[in-house]
Amino acid sequence: MTFGNILIILAKGAGYTILVTLAGIGAGLAVGLLIAVLQTTKVKAVQLLLAAYTFVFRSIPLLVLLFIVFFGLPGMGIRIPPFLSMVLCLGLVSGAYLAEIFRGAMAAVSRDEITAAEAMGMKRVQIFFYIIWPQMFRMAVPGMVNEFTSVLKYTPFAYTVGIPEIMKEAMSLAALTLRGLEIYLAVGIIYYLIYKAFVLLFETLEKRFRIPGLAGE
Amino acid sequence: MDAFVQDLIHYSPQILAGLKNTLLLMAIMSVTGIAGGIGLFYLSLAQNRFLRRGTERFISFFIGTPLLVHLFLMYYGLPPLGIRLSAFAVAVIGFTINVSAYNARYLMTAYNGLDKTQIEAARAQGFRFFQIFRLIILPQALRLSVPSLTNQVIQNLKDTSVAFLIQYPDFFAQMQEIASTNFQFFKTYVAAGLVYLALVSVIVAAARRLERKVALPGLETLGRA
Amino acid sequence: MALIDVQDLIKRFDGKEVLKGVTMSLSEGQSKVVMGASGCGKSTLLKCLNLLVSPTSGRIIFKGEDITRPDMDIHRLRQDIGFVFQHFALYTHLTVEENITLGLRKIKKMKTAAAREKAAFELERVGMIEHRNKYPAHLSGGQKQRAAIVRALAMDPAVLFLDEPTSALDPQMSREVVTVINKLYLDNITMLCVTHDPFLAKYISDSIVFMHEGVVVAEDVAERLFYEHEDPRVRQFYLSVIDHR
Ligand SMILES: Nc1ncnc2c1ncn2[C@@H]1O[C@H](COP(=O)(O)OP(=O)(O)O)[C@@H](O)[C@H]1O
Ligand SMILES: [Mg+2]
């Protein structure tokens, strides 16, 4: 078996890796945006609750969270399938980080522009959609790319709950062939390629939508 | 008393030993990670173009690939070649490289934000590059990166839990073992989560103090991300 | 009947009384300038009039209805009042043209083509048409403020509020903007403008309202107010702003 063969065999698991990553990113964006928007309300209790949420999910290791959800919850009568467990955990954790990134970016939107939009007669929702979000997303790009990279790099944990992504494939293959060095090297290369592809995609998107006077930090 | 609490008390020597291993690993990689990060940062500013490029590739590779892969590569990949490293050694080496890459990134970002005329001025005064690096660049870049570097320490603590997957007897490994004997998976893992929460709180408090201490006028960091 | 009629307007910010019973009015086609020392409540007055700040008490009649009543539709009110800010407040992520068409499309529900046509027409009037595809970051201060004025005017408001429209500009750019506002004045656009600039005040107003510590203390045409007014505070103020130039 050549190194090329190994790469090809493992690349099959890459489909799952990418799927888990994208689903995790999607869940994280949903959670992060929701929190960022809720944080703009002035209700003290809500603010406190959200601060607690971000603190908790930025403090507990993802692996521990995954074990709580996948191995712990069934004992409480809640059974969540492996893929969903993984995506849920990724979403909860990256959502907490993304919320902070969005909050920072939102705070950077000029107060004057929001007042101008209010003075024009725009409603709160309109101000969010037309003024705040387009600027926030652009300014949040570097932070978002970092966070998405983290999600990608957490995906190997999926093997612990039995999802057949790259890492699981690699482990079976290594047990069979005893050529762990080449196999894990191949895993590293595949991950790096996926990472590079993600970064390239984002750089292209960022360039495509770039606006003078509005860049990430 | 609750049976679960009794369990925890019964296993407390084991838990504490695990906690010690976790904190030890975190402390080591936090220190070696800073040292390695500074080294990589220095290389990334090298005159030699190939060295610079190589360093950037190196950093990018280790940021772009999962830590677990590096650990598995050393732990399961080397023995067939006759190289047998302990789980501890693998963890220290793997984490050091990984954390160094991140820290180097933070320092580079801070460097890019520095006023470069200072470097011109230092060169005009006759300083050599290494002196400029040590006396002008590094003190400022380190200060500006304090929030990122302390965030990385928190990340380090959390990442130690990964070492359990290569049989390093860290805190989480102990909790996992307890869970598989008393079958109280939920309670045990939540308890583990709470311990991490408490440890992170301590680090955050310490980090806040450090940030205030190292702040210089004109070099305030812009809060944490 | 006046377009805007303010009676005994009071505004307190947590206990601090900033407006202490302002009474004034503005008729359709009329242009007034509000002057007075920094911190006397000019901006607060403008913001109360379009409910960006909610008044503590008093009555504000706009087009015959009391806008301080609780069930007032503030969004509809604000559409009827154009607002120009000291620091331009152009939307950073939109081009000049998009800054102008955004309100037309999303608030006035105009079709894109019609909105662009309207924007082009208005930009032409202030000599900004060739800049319509630029982003705010690429404009000079004077160009930004002209774009901001167009953005407000394009909504066809009943009245245009300007809060120190030239204060953030150097004299050269300030001149550009004064010229534009003067043109609006000659076109009988209804305006209420806060400024410290006696030059601007003179060229764009029918009369000047002078405020001091939260109340209107005088109102007259520029010449009489500055040179002949019996209240020494008013003459003093004029001398001080003249000195600053
Ligand atoms: N939102 C606010 N909260 C508290 N105080 C305010 C607020 N807005 C304005 N003020 C105070 O009201 C006073 C008048 O402000 P402003 O109307 O902006 O003055 P001017 O525009 O005449 O310079 C100032 O003392 C200012 O500090
Ligand atoms: Mg003001």
XYZ file of C-alpha atoms and ligand atoms in Angstrom:
715
model
C 0.000 0.000 0.000
C 1.529 3.293 -1.083
C 1.179 6.616 0.675
C -1.108 7.632 -2.167
C -3.420 4.696 -1.396
C -3.552 5.705 2.230
C -4.496 9.245 1.273
C -7.284 8.003 -0.965
C -8.728 5.652 1.638
C -8.716 8.350 4.283
C -10.131 10.981 1.980
C -13.382 9.007 2.125
C -13.738 9.938 5.784
C -13.156 13.553 4.817
C -16.758 13.799 3.628
C -17.975 13.268 7.190
C -15.375 15.632 8.558
C -16.524 18.390 6.244
C -20.173 17.623 6.968
C -19.634 17.797 10.727
C -17.644 21.015 10.303
C -20.281 22.733 8.187
C -23.135 21.631 10.439
C -21.142 22.777 13.480
C -20.460 26.150 11.870
C -24.134 26.522 10.982
C -25.240 25.710 14.520
C -22.577 28.015 15.954
C -23.650 30.909 13.724
C -27.285 30.458 14.720
C -26.459 30.390 18.433
C -23.906 33.197 18.160
C -26.207 35.542 16.252
C -29.120 34.839 18.561
C -27.029 35.659 21.609
C -25.518 38.741 20.011
C -28.983 40.073 19.186
C -30.457 39.201 22.569
C -27.505 40.928 24.212
C -28.657 44.236 22.747
C -31.793 44.149 24.897
C -31.532 46.212 28.001
C -33.102 43.625 30.321
C -30.642 42.956 33.133
C -31.729 39.353 33.734
C -31.282 38.463 30.054
C -27.836 40.024 29.983
C -26.777 38.095 33.066
C -28.104 34.839 31.655
C -26.242 35.322 28.371
C -23.019 36.258 30.134
C -23.328 33.065 32.166
C -23.947 31.086 28.989
C -20.869 32.389 27.209
C -18.740 31.913 30.287
C -19.837 28.317 30.837
C -19.460 27.198 27.244
C -16.120 28.910 26.835
C -14.832 27.200 29.977
C -15.879 23.569 29.618
C -13.677 21.544 27.247
C -15.537 20.343 24.173
C -14.584 16.742 24.851
C -16.109 16.946 28.341
C -19.256 18.537 26.940
C -19.510 15.829 24.304
C -19.237 13.160 26.996
C -21.926 14.872 29.070
C -24.255 15.014 26.084
C -23.573 11.653 24.487
C -22.765 9.418 27.467
C -24.410 11.378 30.287
C -27.787 12.486 28.971
C -29.090 8.961 28.157
C -28.980 8.281 31.907
C -31.398 11.192 32.277
C -33.654 9.713 29.643
C -32.446 11.925 26.794
C -30.899 10.060 23.907
C -29.261 12.105 21.148
C -27.724 10.370 18.104
C -23.932 10.696 17.595
C -23.945 13.154 14.709
C -26.488 15.405 16.386
C -24.595 15.251 19.691
C -21.394 16.348 18.004
C -23.078 19.170 16.092
C -24.973 20.305 19.178
C -21.775 20.538 21.224
C -19.916 22.334 18.452
C -22.830 24.747 18.098
C -23.069 25.465 21.818
C -19.351 26.102 22.198
C -18.567 27.958 18.988
C -21.809 29.894 19.447
C -20.434 31.253 22.715
C -17.219 32.369 21.015
C -18.978 33.755 17.944
C -21.365 35.721 20.153
C -18.377 37.530 21.656
C -16.918 38.168 18.208
C -20.241 39.530 16.944
C -20.706 41.637 20.044
C -17.306 43.240 19.525
C -18.031 43.863 15.848
C -21.464 45.291 16.618
C -19.989 47.653 19.182
C -17.650 48.893 16.450
C -20.541 50.017 14.252
C -20.692 53.788 14.543
C -23.292 55.044 17.014
C -23.849 58.041 14.708
C -24.935 55.830 11.831
C -27.492 54.077 14.008
C -28.861 57.431 15.179
C -29.014 58.557 11.554
C -31.011 55.457 10.673
C -33.364 56.106 13.581
C -33.743 59.713 12.511
C -34.672 58.473 9.050
C -37.570 56.533 10.540
C -36.142 53.017 10.335
C -37.524 50.388 12.668
C -35.274 48.351 14.973
C -35.366 45.317 12.707
C -34.554 47.410 9.659
C -31.595 48.970 11.437
C -30.305 45.491 12.270
C -30.669 44.205 8.737
C -29.576 47.196 6.700
C -27.052 49.005 8.901
C -25.654 46.836 11.677
C -25.402 43.354 10.190
C -23.702 44.211 6.892
C -20.993 46.044 8.815
C -20.778 43.581 11.668
C -20.231 40.569 9.423
C -17.427 42.285 7.543
C -15.651 43.363 10.681
C -16.094 39.921 12.228
C -14.420 38.037 9.367
C -11.023 37.414 10.991
C -12.629 36.241 14.224
C -15.090 34.067 12.354
C -12.356 32.387 10.329
C -10.474 31.597 13.544
C -13.573 30.161 15.112
C -14.470 28.069 12.069
C -10.924 26.706 12.068
C -11.440 25.685 15.683
C -14.612 23.849 14.728
C -12.757 21.966 12.001
C -10.030 21.041 14.434
C -12.507 19.733 16.997
C -14.092 17.320 14.532
C -11.694 14.421 15.295
C -13.456 14.131 18.655
C -16.375 12.766 16.663
C -14.611 9.406 16.549
C -15.180 9.029 20.304
C -18.919 8.806 19.644
C -18.496 6.571 16.605
C -18.873 8.907 13.650
C -16.862 7.502 10.719
C -14.855 10.655 9.966
C -11.159 10.750 9.025
C -9.821 10.003 12.474
C -11.918 6.883 12.924
C -10.943 5.622 9.481
C -7.307 6.301 10.309
C -7.488 4.405 13.576
C -8.957 1.291 11.952
C -6.436 1.476 9.161
C -3.565 1.917 11.604
C -4.713 -1.054 13.674
C -4.805 -3.141 10.498
C -1.505 -2.109 8.903
C 0.641 -0.896 11.832
C 1.758 2.013 9.623
C 0.572 4.693 12.019
C 3.237 7.217 11.102
C 2.298 7.473 7.442
C -1.393 7.207 8.204
C -1.501 10.025 10.739
C 0.763 12.089 8.553
C -1.774 11.612 5.780
C -4.537 12.652 8.191
C -2.582 15.802 8.984
C -2.184 16.595 5.305
C -5.868 16.083 4.578
C -6.850 18.334 7.462
C -4.406 20.954 6.290
C -5.885 20.854 2.790
C -9.410 21.246 4.147
C -8.202 24.103 6.338
C -6.504 25.813 3.407
C -9.626 25.415 1.297
C -11.738 27.028 4.033
C -9.345 29.911 4.439
C -9.154 30.443 0.689
C -12.935 30.416 0.420
C -13.226 33.030 3.125
C -10.488 35.207 1.726
C -12.256 35.169 -1.616
C -15.588 36.012 -0.032
C -14.005 38.742 2.053
C -12.334 40.296 -1.003
C -15.515 40.036 -3.008
C -17.500 41.946 -0.378
C -14.737 44.223 0.883
C -15.602 47.867 1.439
C -13.109 50.674 2.062
C -13.178 51.864 5.647
C -14.576 48.563 6.893
C -12.107 45.815 7.595
C -11.637 43.279 10.329
C -9.408 44.394 13.189
C -24.968 11.218 52.302
C -25.591 10.980 48.601
C -23.982 7.864 47.117
C -22.462 9.906 44.315
C -20.728 12.293 46.702
C -19.471 9.322 48.681
C -18.053 7.931 45.477
C -16.207 11.148 44.770
C -14.772 11.170 48.267
C -13.752 7.559 47.934
C -11.929 8.252 44.696
C -10.557 11.600 45.784
C -6.872 10.510 45.888
C -7.178 9.383 42.291
C -9.023 12.560 41.288
C -6.440 14.767 42.964
C -3.601 12.897 41.288
C -5.361 13.473 37.956
C -5.862 17.128 38.744
C -2.168 17.438 39.545
C -1.288 15.882 36.181
C -3.670 18.225 34.397
C -2.271 21.330 36.053
C 1.297 20.157 35.522
C 0.719 19.646 31.809
C -1.011 22.998 31.542
C 1.789 24.795 33.375
C 4.498 23.176 31.290
C 2.882 23.883 27.947
C 2.034 27.419 28.943
C 5.694 28.109 29.632
C 7.204 26.154 26.746
C 4.481 27.546 24.492
C 5.507 31.120 25.245
C 9.188 30.315 24.750
C 8.468 28.481 21.502
C 6.123 31.236 20.394
C 8.813 33.875 20.889
C 11.297 31.701 18.996
C 8.948 31.253 16.047
C 8.096 34.937 16.121
C 11.796 35.780 15.903
C 12.282 33.426 12.972
C 9.266 34.909 11.225
C 11.084 38.260 11.181
C 14.298 36.766 9.792
C 16.209 38.464 6.976
C 16.429 35.191 5.096
C 13.353 34.836 2.925
C 13.313 31.033 2.993
C 13.588 30.900 6.734
C 10.744 33.378 7.023
C 8.549 31.474 4.584
C 9.366 28.166 6.242
C 8.436 29.509 9.642
C 5.140 30.843 8.347
C 4.332 27.469 6.741
C 5.201 25.694 9.950
C 2.924 27.944 11.996
C 0.124 27.689 9.489
C 0.380 23.871 9.382
C 0.102 23.492 13.122
C -2.729 25.969 13.352
C -4.556 24.261 10.524
C -4.378 20.685 11.805
C -5.948 19.133 14.903
C -3.813 18.618 17.967
C -5.147 15.095 18.328
C -3.565 14.143 15.008
C -0.120 15.231 16.212
C -0.558 13.339 19.430
C -1.685 10.179 17.658
C 1.124 10.523 15.135
C 3.715 10.423 17.893
C 1.935 8.064 20.236
C 0.783 5.435 17.775
C 2.937 6.204 14.740
C 6.424 6.113 16.244
C 6.497 2.828 18.206
C 6.550 0.637 15.041
C 9.794 2.450 14.168
C 11.213 1.569 17.557
C 10.683 5.002 19.083
C 8.578 4.707 22.205
C 7.607 7.926 23.972
C 5.532 8.095 27.140
C 2.089 9.684 26.961
C 3.490 12.542 29.030
C 6.395 13.143 26.637
C 4.081 13.017 23.630
C 1.682 15.448 25.285
C 4.450 17.899 26.189
C 6.021 17.843 22.723
C 2.705 17.951 20.859
C 1.200 20.696 22.973
C 4.359 22.787 22.937
C 4.488 22.881 19.156
C 0.775 23.594 18.891
C 0.706 26.337 21.511
C 3.923 27.888 20.156
C 2.343 28.210 16.731
C -0.659 30.042 18.181
C 1.411 32.300 20.394
C 3.649 33.181 17.458
C 0.535 34.196 15.515
C -0.595 36.497 18.304
C 2.825 38.108 18.528
C 2.948 38.602 14.759
C -0.470 40.253 14.812
C 0.660 42.578 17.582
C 3.868 43.324 15.674
C 1.902 44.300 12.578
C 0.091 46.892 14.656
C 3.272 48.488 15.978
C 4.527 51.856 14.859
C 7.450 50.812 12.649
C 9.218 54.169 12.798
C 10.521 53.081 16.198
C 12.440 50.315 14.489
C 13.846 52.776 11.989
C 14.900 54.973 14.879
C 16.573 52.086 16.680
C 18.405 51.084 13.524
C 19.545 54.659 13.037
C 20.882 54.630 16.573
C 23.055 51.661 15.703
C 21.234 48.763 17.353
C 21.659 45.296 15.870
C 18.578 43.364 14.831
C 18.644 40.997 17.767
C 18.853 43.966 20.120
C 15.976 45.682 18.378
C 13.971 42.488 18.687
C 14.754 42.034 22.352
C 14.564 45.660 23.456
C 11.977 47.275 21.211
C 9.788 44.754 19.432
C 9.314 41.994 21.970
C 8.381 44.097 25.028
C 5.675 45.859 23.044
C 4.405 42.821 21.165
C 4.188 40.814 24.383
C 2.268 43.560 26.150
C -0.167 43.958 23.298
C -0.711 40.191 23.158
C -1.433 39.726 26.848
C -5.166 39.103 26.372
C -4.511 36.600 23.576
C -1.744 34.893 25.504
C -3.844 34.537 28.640
C -6.770 33.271 26.578
C -4.363 30.687 25.262
C -3.594 29.570 28.821
C -7.310 28.928 29.317
C -7.340 27.050 26.039
C -4.352 25.043 27.279
C -6.190 23.984 30.394
C -9.154 22.818 28.343
C -6.957 21.087 25.791
C -5.275 18.944 28.440
C -8.490 16.895 28.411
C -7.470 15.686 24.937
C -4.410 13.981 26.439
C -6.715 11.411 28.007
C -7.262 10.029 24.498
C -3.585 8.949 24.482
C -3.921 7.393 27.934
C -2.333 10.253 29.860
C -3.815 9.945 33.376
C -5.149 13.505 33.573
C -8.127 14.714 35.571
C -10.662 13.875 32.892
C -9.209 10.382 32.442
C -9.836 9.748 36.152
C -13.374 11.043 35.965
C -14.012 8.870 32.952
C -12.754 5.858 34.863
C -14.970 6.671 37.839
C -17.951 7.068 35.555
C -17.350 3.654 34.041
C -17.346 2.025 37.478
C -20.319 3.776 39.095
C -22.294 4.276 35.843
C -23.248 7.772 36.986
C -22.097 9.181 33.657
C -24.131 12.357 33.745
C -23.286 13.420 37.276
C -19.621 12.513 36.937
C -19.079 14.374 33.673
C -21.012 17.406 34.874
C -18.850 17.405 37.999
C -15.796 17.314 35.734
C -17.203 20.251 33.767
C -17.722 22.243 36.966
C -14.111 21.693 37.997
C -12.910 23.079 34.661
C -15.267 26.008 35.141
C -13.762 26.765 38.541
C -10.192 26.491 37.247
C -10.941 28.803 34.321
C -12.414 31.359 36.736
C -9.155 31.377 38.655
C -7.103 31.867 35.487
C -9.389 34.676 34.300
C -9.035 36.510 37.601
C -5.251 36.158 37.482
C -5.189 37.296 33.857
C -7.139 40.463 34.675
C -4.560 41.383 37.309
C -1.700 40.719 34.931
C -3.307 42.876 32.239
C -3.598 45.802 34.608
C -0.047 45.333 35.784
C 1.668 45.310 32.407
C -0.410 48.053 30.792
C 1.656 51.006 29.565
C 0.258 54.358 28.447
C -0.339 54.176 24.693
C -0.028 50.399 24.685
C -3.338 49.474 26.261
C -4.763 46.274 24.907
C -8.258 46.534 23.548
C -9.879 44.188 26.034
C -10.313 40.524 25.347
C -12.047 39.137 22.295
C -50.677 77.625 11.097
C -47.102 76.793 11.911
C -45.547 73.519 10.767
C -43.905 73.045 14.143
C -45.168 74.648 17.302
C -43.261 74.050 20.518
C -44.792 75.091 23.811
C -43.023 75.041 27.145
C -40.847 72.052 26.251
C -38.964 70.571 29.195
C -36.365 67.813 29.069
C -34.643 66.340 32.091
C -31.806 63.789 31.916
C -31.855 61.928 35.225
C -32.731 64.959 37.259
C -30.696 67.456 35.229
C -32.946 69.924 33.467
C -31.499 70.592 30.028
C -34.509 72.222 28.375
C -36.346 74.480 30.793
C -39.473 75.424 28.897
C -38.648 76.124 25.267
C -41.293 77.884 23.215
C -40.800 78.492 19.516
C -42.371 77.817 16.151
C -41.438 77.212 12.547
C -43.708 77.828 9.567
C -43.702 76.065 6.260
C -41.102 77.550 3.914
C -39.382 79.267 6.786
C -35.756 78.744 7.781
C -34.505 79.337 11.282
C -31.096 79.013 12.861
C -30.637 78.076 16.506
C -27.580 79.533 18.216
C -26.274 79.550 21.741
C -23.356 78.462 23.872
C -22.185 74.879 23.828
C -24.259 72.706 26.140
C -27.283 75.027 26.245
C -29.524 72.304 24.829
C -29.645 72.941 21.067
C -29.041 69.351 20.011
C -31.432 68.120 22.664
C -34.104 70.432 21.263
C -33.696 69.056 17.728
C -33.717 65.483 18.997
C -36.875 66.102 21.011
C -38.611 67.402 17.915
C -38.192 64.089 16.065
C -38.441 62.040 19.263
C -34.893 60.693 19.150
C -35.071 61.968 22.710
C -38.443 61.808 24.453
C -39.498 65.093 26.048
C -40.255 65.191 29.750
C -43.157 67.608 29.380
C -44.560 70.327 27.149
C -46.302 70.202 23.811
C -44.869 69.748 20.333
C -47.360 70.256 17.535
C -46.156 68.967 14.179
C -48.489 69.379 11.191
C -51.338 70.031 13.582
C -50.942 66.958 15.766
C -49.368 66.662 19.176
C -46.454 64.286 18.702
C -45.808 63.902 22.432
C -48.923 61.785 22.861
C -48.028 58.184 23.761
C -49.507 56.420 20.707
C -47.629 58.630 18.233
C -46.147 56.700 15.279
C -42.553 57.843 15.666
C -41.331 56.123 12.516
C -43.825 58.003 10.371
C -42.893 61.250 12.106
C -39.189 60.747 11.509
C -39.732 60.064 7.818
C -41.125 63.556 7.648
C -38.066 65.157 9.218
C -34.702 65.071 7.452
C -31.754 65.100 9.843
C -28.193 66.130 9.033
C -25.534 65.418 11.641
C -22.302 67.177 12.538
C -20.253 64.064 11.818
C -22.139 63.104 8.628
C -23.129 59.613 9.841
C -23.063 58.163 6.346
C -23.476 54.399 6.333
C -19.934 53.077 5.976
C -20.871 49.922 4.084
C -22.896 51.686 1.401
C -21.853 53.843 -1.540
C -23.085 57.422 -1.772
C -25.915 56.350 -4.047
C -26.847 53.404 -1.819
C -26.825 55.676 1.224
C -29.453 57.762 -0.490
C -31.557 54.973 -1.970
C -31.663 52.818 1.171
C -34.314 54.944 2.868
C -36.217 55.438 -0.367
C -36.410 51.713 -1.022
C -36.844 50.322 2.456
C -38.852 53.047 4.137
C -40.641 54.761 1.254
C -40.923 51.398 -0.550
C -39.815 52.935 -3.817
C -38.683 50.719 -6.728
C -34.909 50.529 -7.117
C -34.879 52.211 -10.512
C -37.035 55.095 -9.314
C -34.930 55.485 -6.185
C -31.737 55.659 -8.220
C -33.255 58.205 -10.537
C -34.281 60.317 -7.576
C -30.810 59.992 -6.046
C -29.171 61.021 -9.305
C -31.417 64.061 -9.562
C -30.640 65.192 -6.029
C -26.912 64.482 -6.337
C -26.796 66.560 -9.493
C -28.210 69.521 -7.570
C -25.310 69.528 -5.095
C -22.592 68.694 -7.615
C -21.986 65.204 -6.286
C -23.143 63.096 -9.191
C -19.655 61.949 -10.193
C -19.064 60.596 -6.691
C -22.189 58.478 -6.525
C -20.366 55.126 -6.647
C -17.753 55.997 -4.041
C -17.733 54.718 -0.488
C -17.743 57.271 2.362
C -14.143 56.354 3.223
C -13.094 57.831 -0.126
C -14.822 61.210 0.244
C -13.617 64.507 1.692
C -15.497 65.949 4.650
C -17.345 68.455 2.486
C -18.376 65.744 0.048
C -19.583 63.564 2.896
C -21.745 66.322 4.294
C -23.215 67.132 0.894
C -24.051 63.449 0.463
C -25.650 63.416 3.917
C -27.765 66.450 3.018
C -28.928 64.735 -0.150
C -29.727 61.583 1.794
C -32.016 63.596 4.050
C -33.573 65.686 1.276
C -34.282 62.756 -1.024
C -36.911 61.516 1.422
C -38.921 64.684 0.655
C -39.227 65.635 4.319
C -41.515 68.411 5.477
C -38.575 69.987 7.256
C -34.806 69.594 7.311
C -32.922 69.640 10.641
C -29.201 70.344 10.562
C -27.109 70.000 13.723
C -23.871 71.958 13.294
C -23.456 70.807 9.678
C -20.163 72.660 9.175
C -18.476 72.310 12.578
C -16.432 69.267 11.596
C -15.143 70.883 8.400
C -12.216 73.091 7.555
C -13.083 76.543 6.114
C -12.689 75.447 2.503
C -15.027 72.475 2.859
C -17.307 74.471 5.070
C -17.741 76.932 2.205
C -18.890 74.121 -0.107
C -21.541 73.051 2.356
C -22.732 76.588 3.120
C -23.238 77.110 -0.607
C -25.413 74.018 -0.795
C -27.516 74.951 2.223
C -27.869 78.486 0.931
C -29.280 77.059 -2.293
C -31.850 75.132 -0.274
C -32.718 78.341 1.561
C -33.301 80.151 -1.701
C -35.526 77.252 -2.783
C -37.652 77.885 0.319
C -36.899 74.537 1.930
C -38.161 74.524 5.520
C -35.111 74.275 7.766
C -34.073 74.361 11.369
C -30.314 74.566 11.695
C -28.074 74.609 14.758
C -24.760 76.342 14.139
C -22.011 78.413 15.717
C -21.084 79.841 12.361
C -22.448 83.410 12.001
C -21.585 83.326 8.309
C -23.756 80.247 7.794
C -26.453 81.671 10.076
C -26.710 84.856 8.096
C -26.925 83.215 4.693
C -29.456 80.513 5.398
C -31.954 81.936 7.859
C -35.000 84.130 8.005
C -34.450 84.554 11.705
C -32.179 83.382 14.491
C -33.374 81.785 17.709
C -30.978 82.424 20.556
C -30.880 79.919 23.425
C -29.296 80.261 26.819
C -29.234 77.507 29.439
C -32.268 75.674 28.176
C -34.567 78.547 27.237
C -35.064 80.759 24.197
C -34.014 84.249 25.227
C -34.271 86.079 21.916
C -35.361 85.717 18.327
C -34.727 88.141 15.500
C -33.061 88.584 12.134
C -29.295 88.294 12.159
C -28.323 91.980 12.020
C -30.657 93.159 14.739
C -29.918 90.184 16.966
C -26.186 90.553 16.872
C -25.655 94.295 16.785
C -28.693 95.871 18.369
C -30.156 93.356 20.787
C -30.789 94.696 24.268
C -29.733 91.458 25.998
C -25.961 91.702 26.557
C -25.620 87.881 26.608
C -26.685 87.791 22.985
C -24.238 90.461 21.793
C -21.490 88.872 23.832
C -22.151 85.486 22.272
C -21.876 86.958 18.834
C -18.544 88.559 19.613
C -17.250 85.274 21.015
C -18.148 83.246 17.936
C -16.734 85.908 15.686
C -13.492 85.789 17.657
C -13.224 82.075 17.230
C -13.030 82.264 13.466
N -28.453 61.524 26.634
C -28.062 62.404 27.567
N -27.993 62.038 28.867
C -27.605 62.918 29.811
N -27.287 64.185 29.570
C -27.340 64.632 28.299
C -27.729 63.750 27.224
N -27.702 64.453 26.068
C -27.315 65.703 26.402
N -27.098 65.822 27.725
C -26.687 67.032 28.449
O -27.553 68.064 28.092
C -26.861 69.276 27.954
C -27.168 69.908 26.609
O -26.625 69.083 25.585
P -26.792 69.422 24.048
O -28.239 69.540 23.742
O -26.046 68.417 23.289
O -26.095 70.843 23.948
P -25.690 71.668 22.666
O -26.090 70.908 21.453
O -26.399 72.947 22.822
O -24.210 71.871 22.749
C -25.394 68.982 28.141
O -25.026 69.366 29.432
C -25.318 67.500 28.014
O -24.316 66.987 28.862
Mg -24.900 69.966 19.996
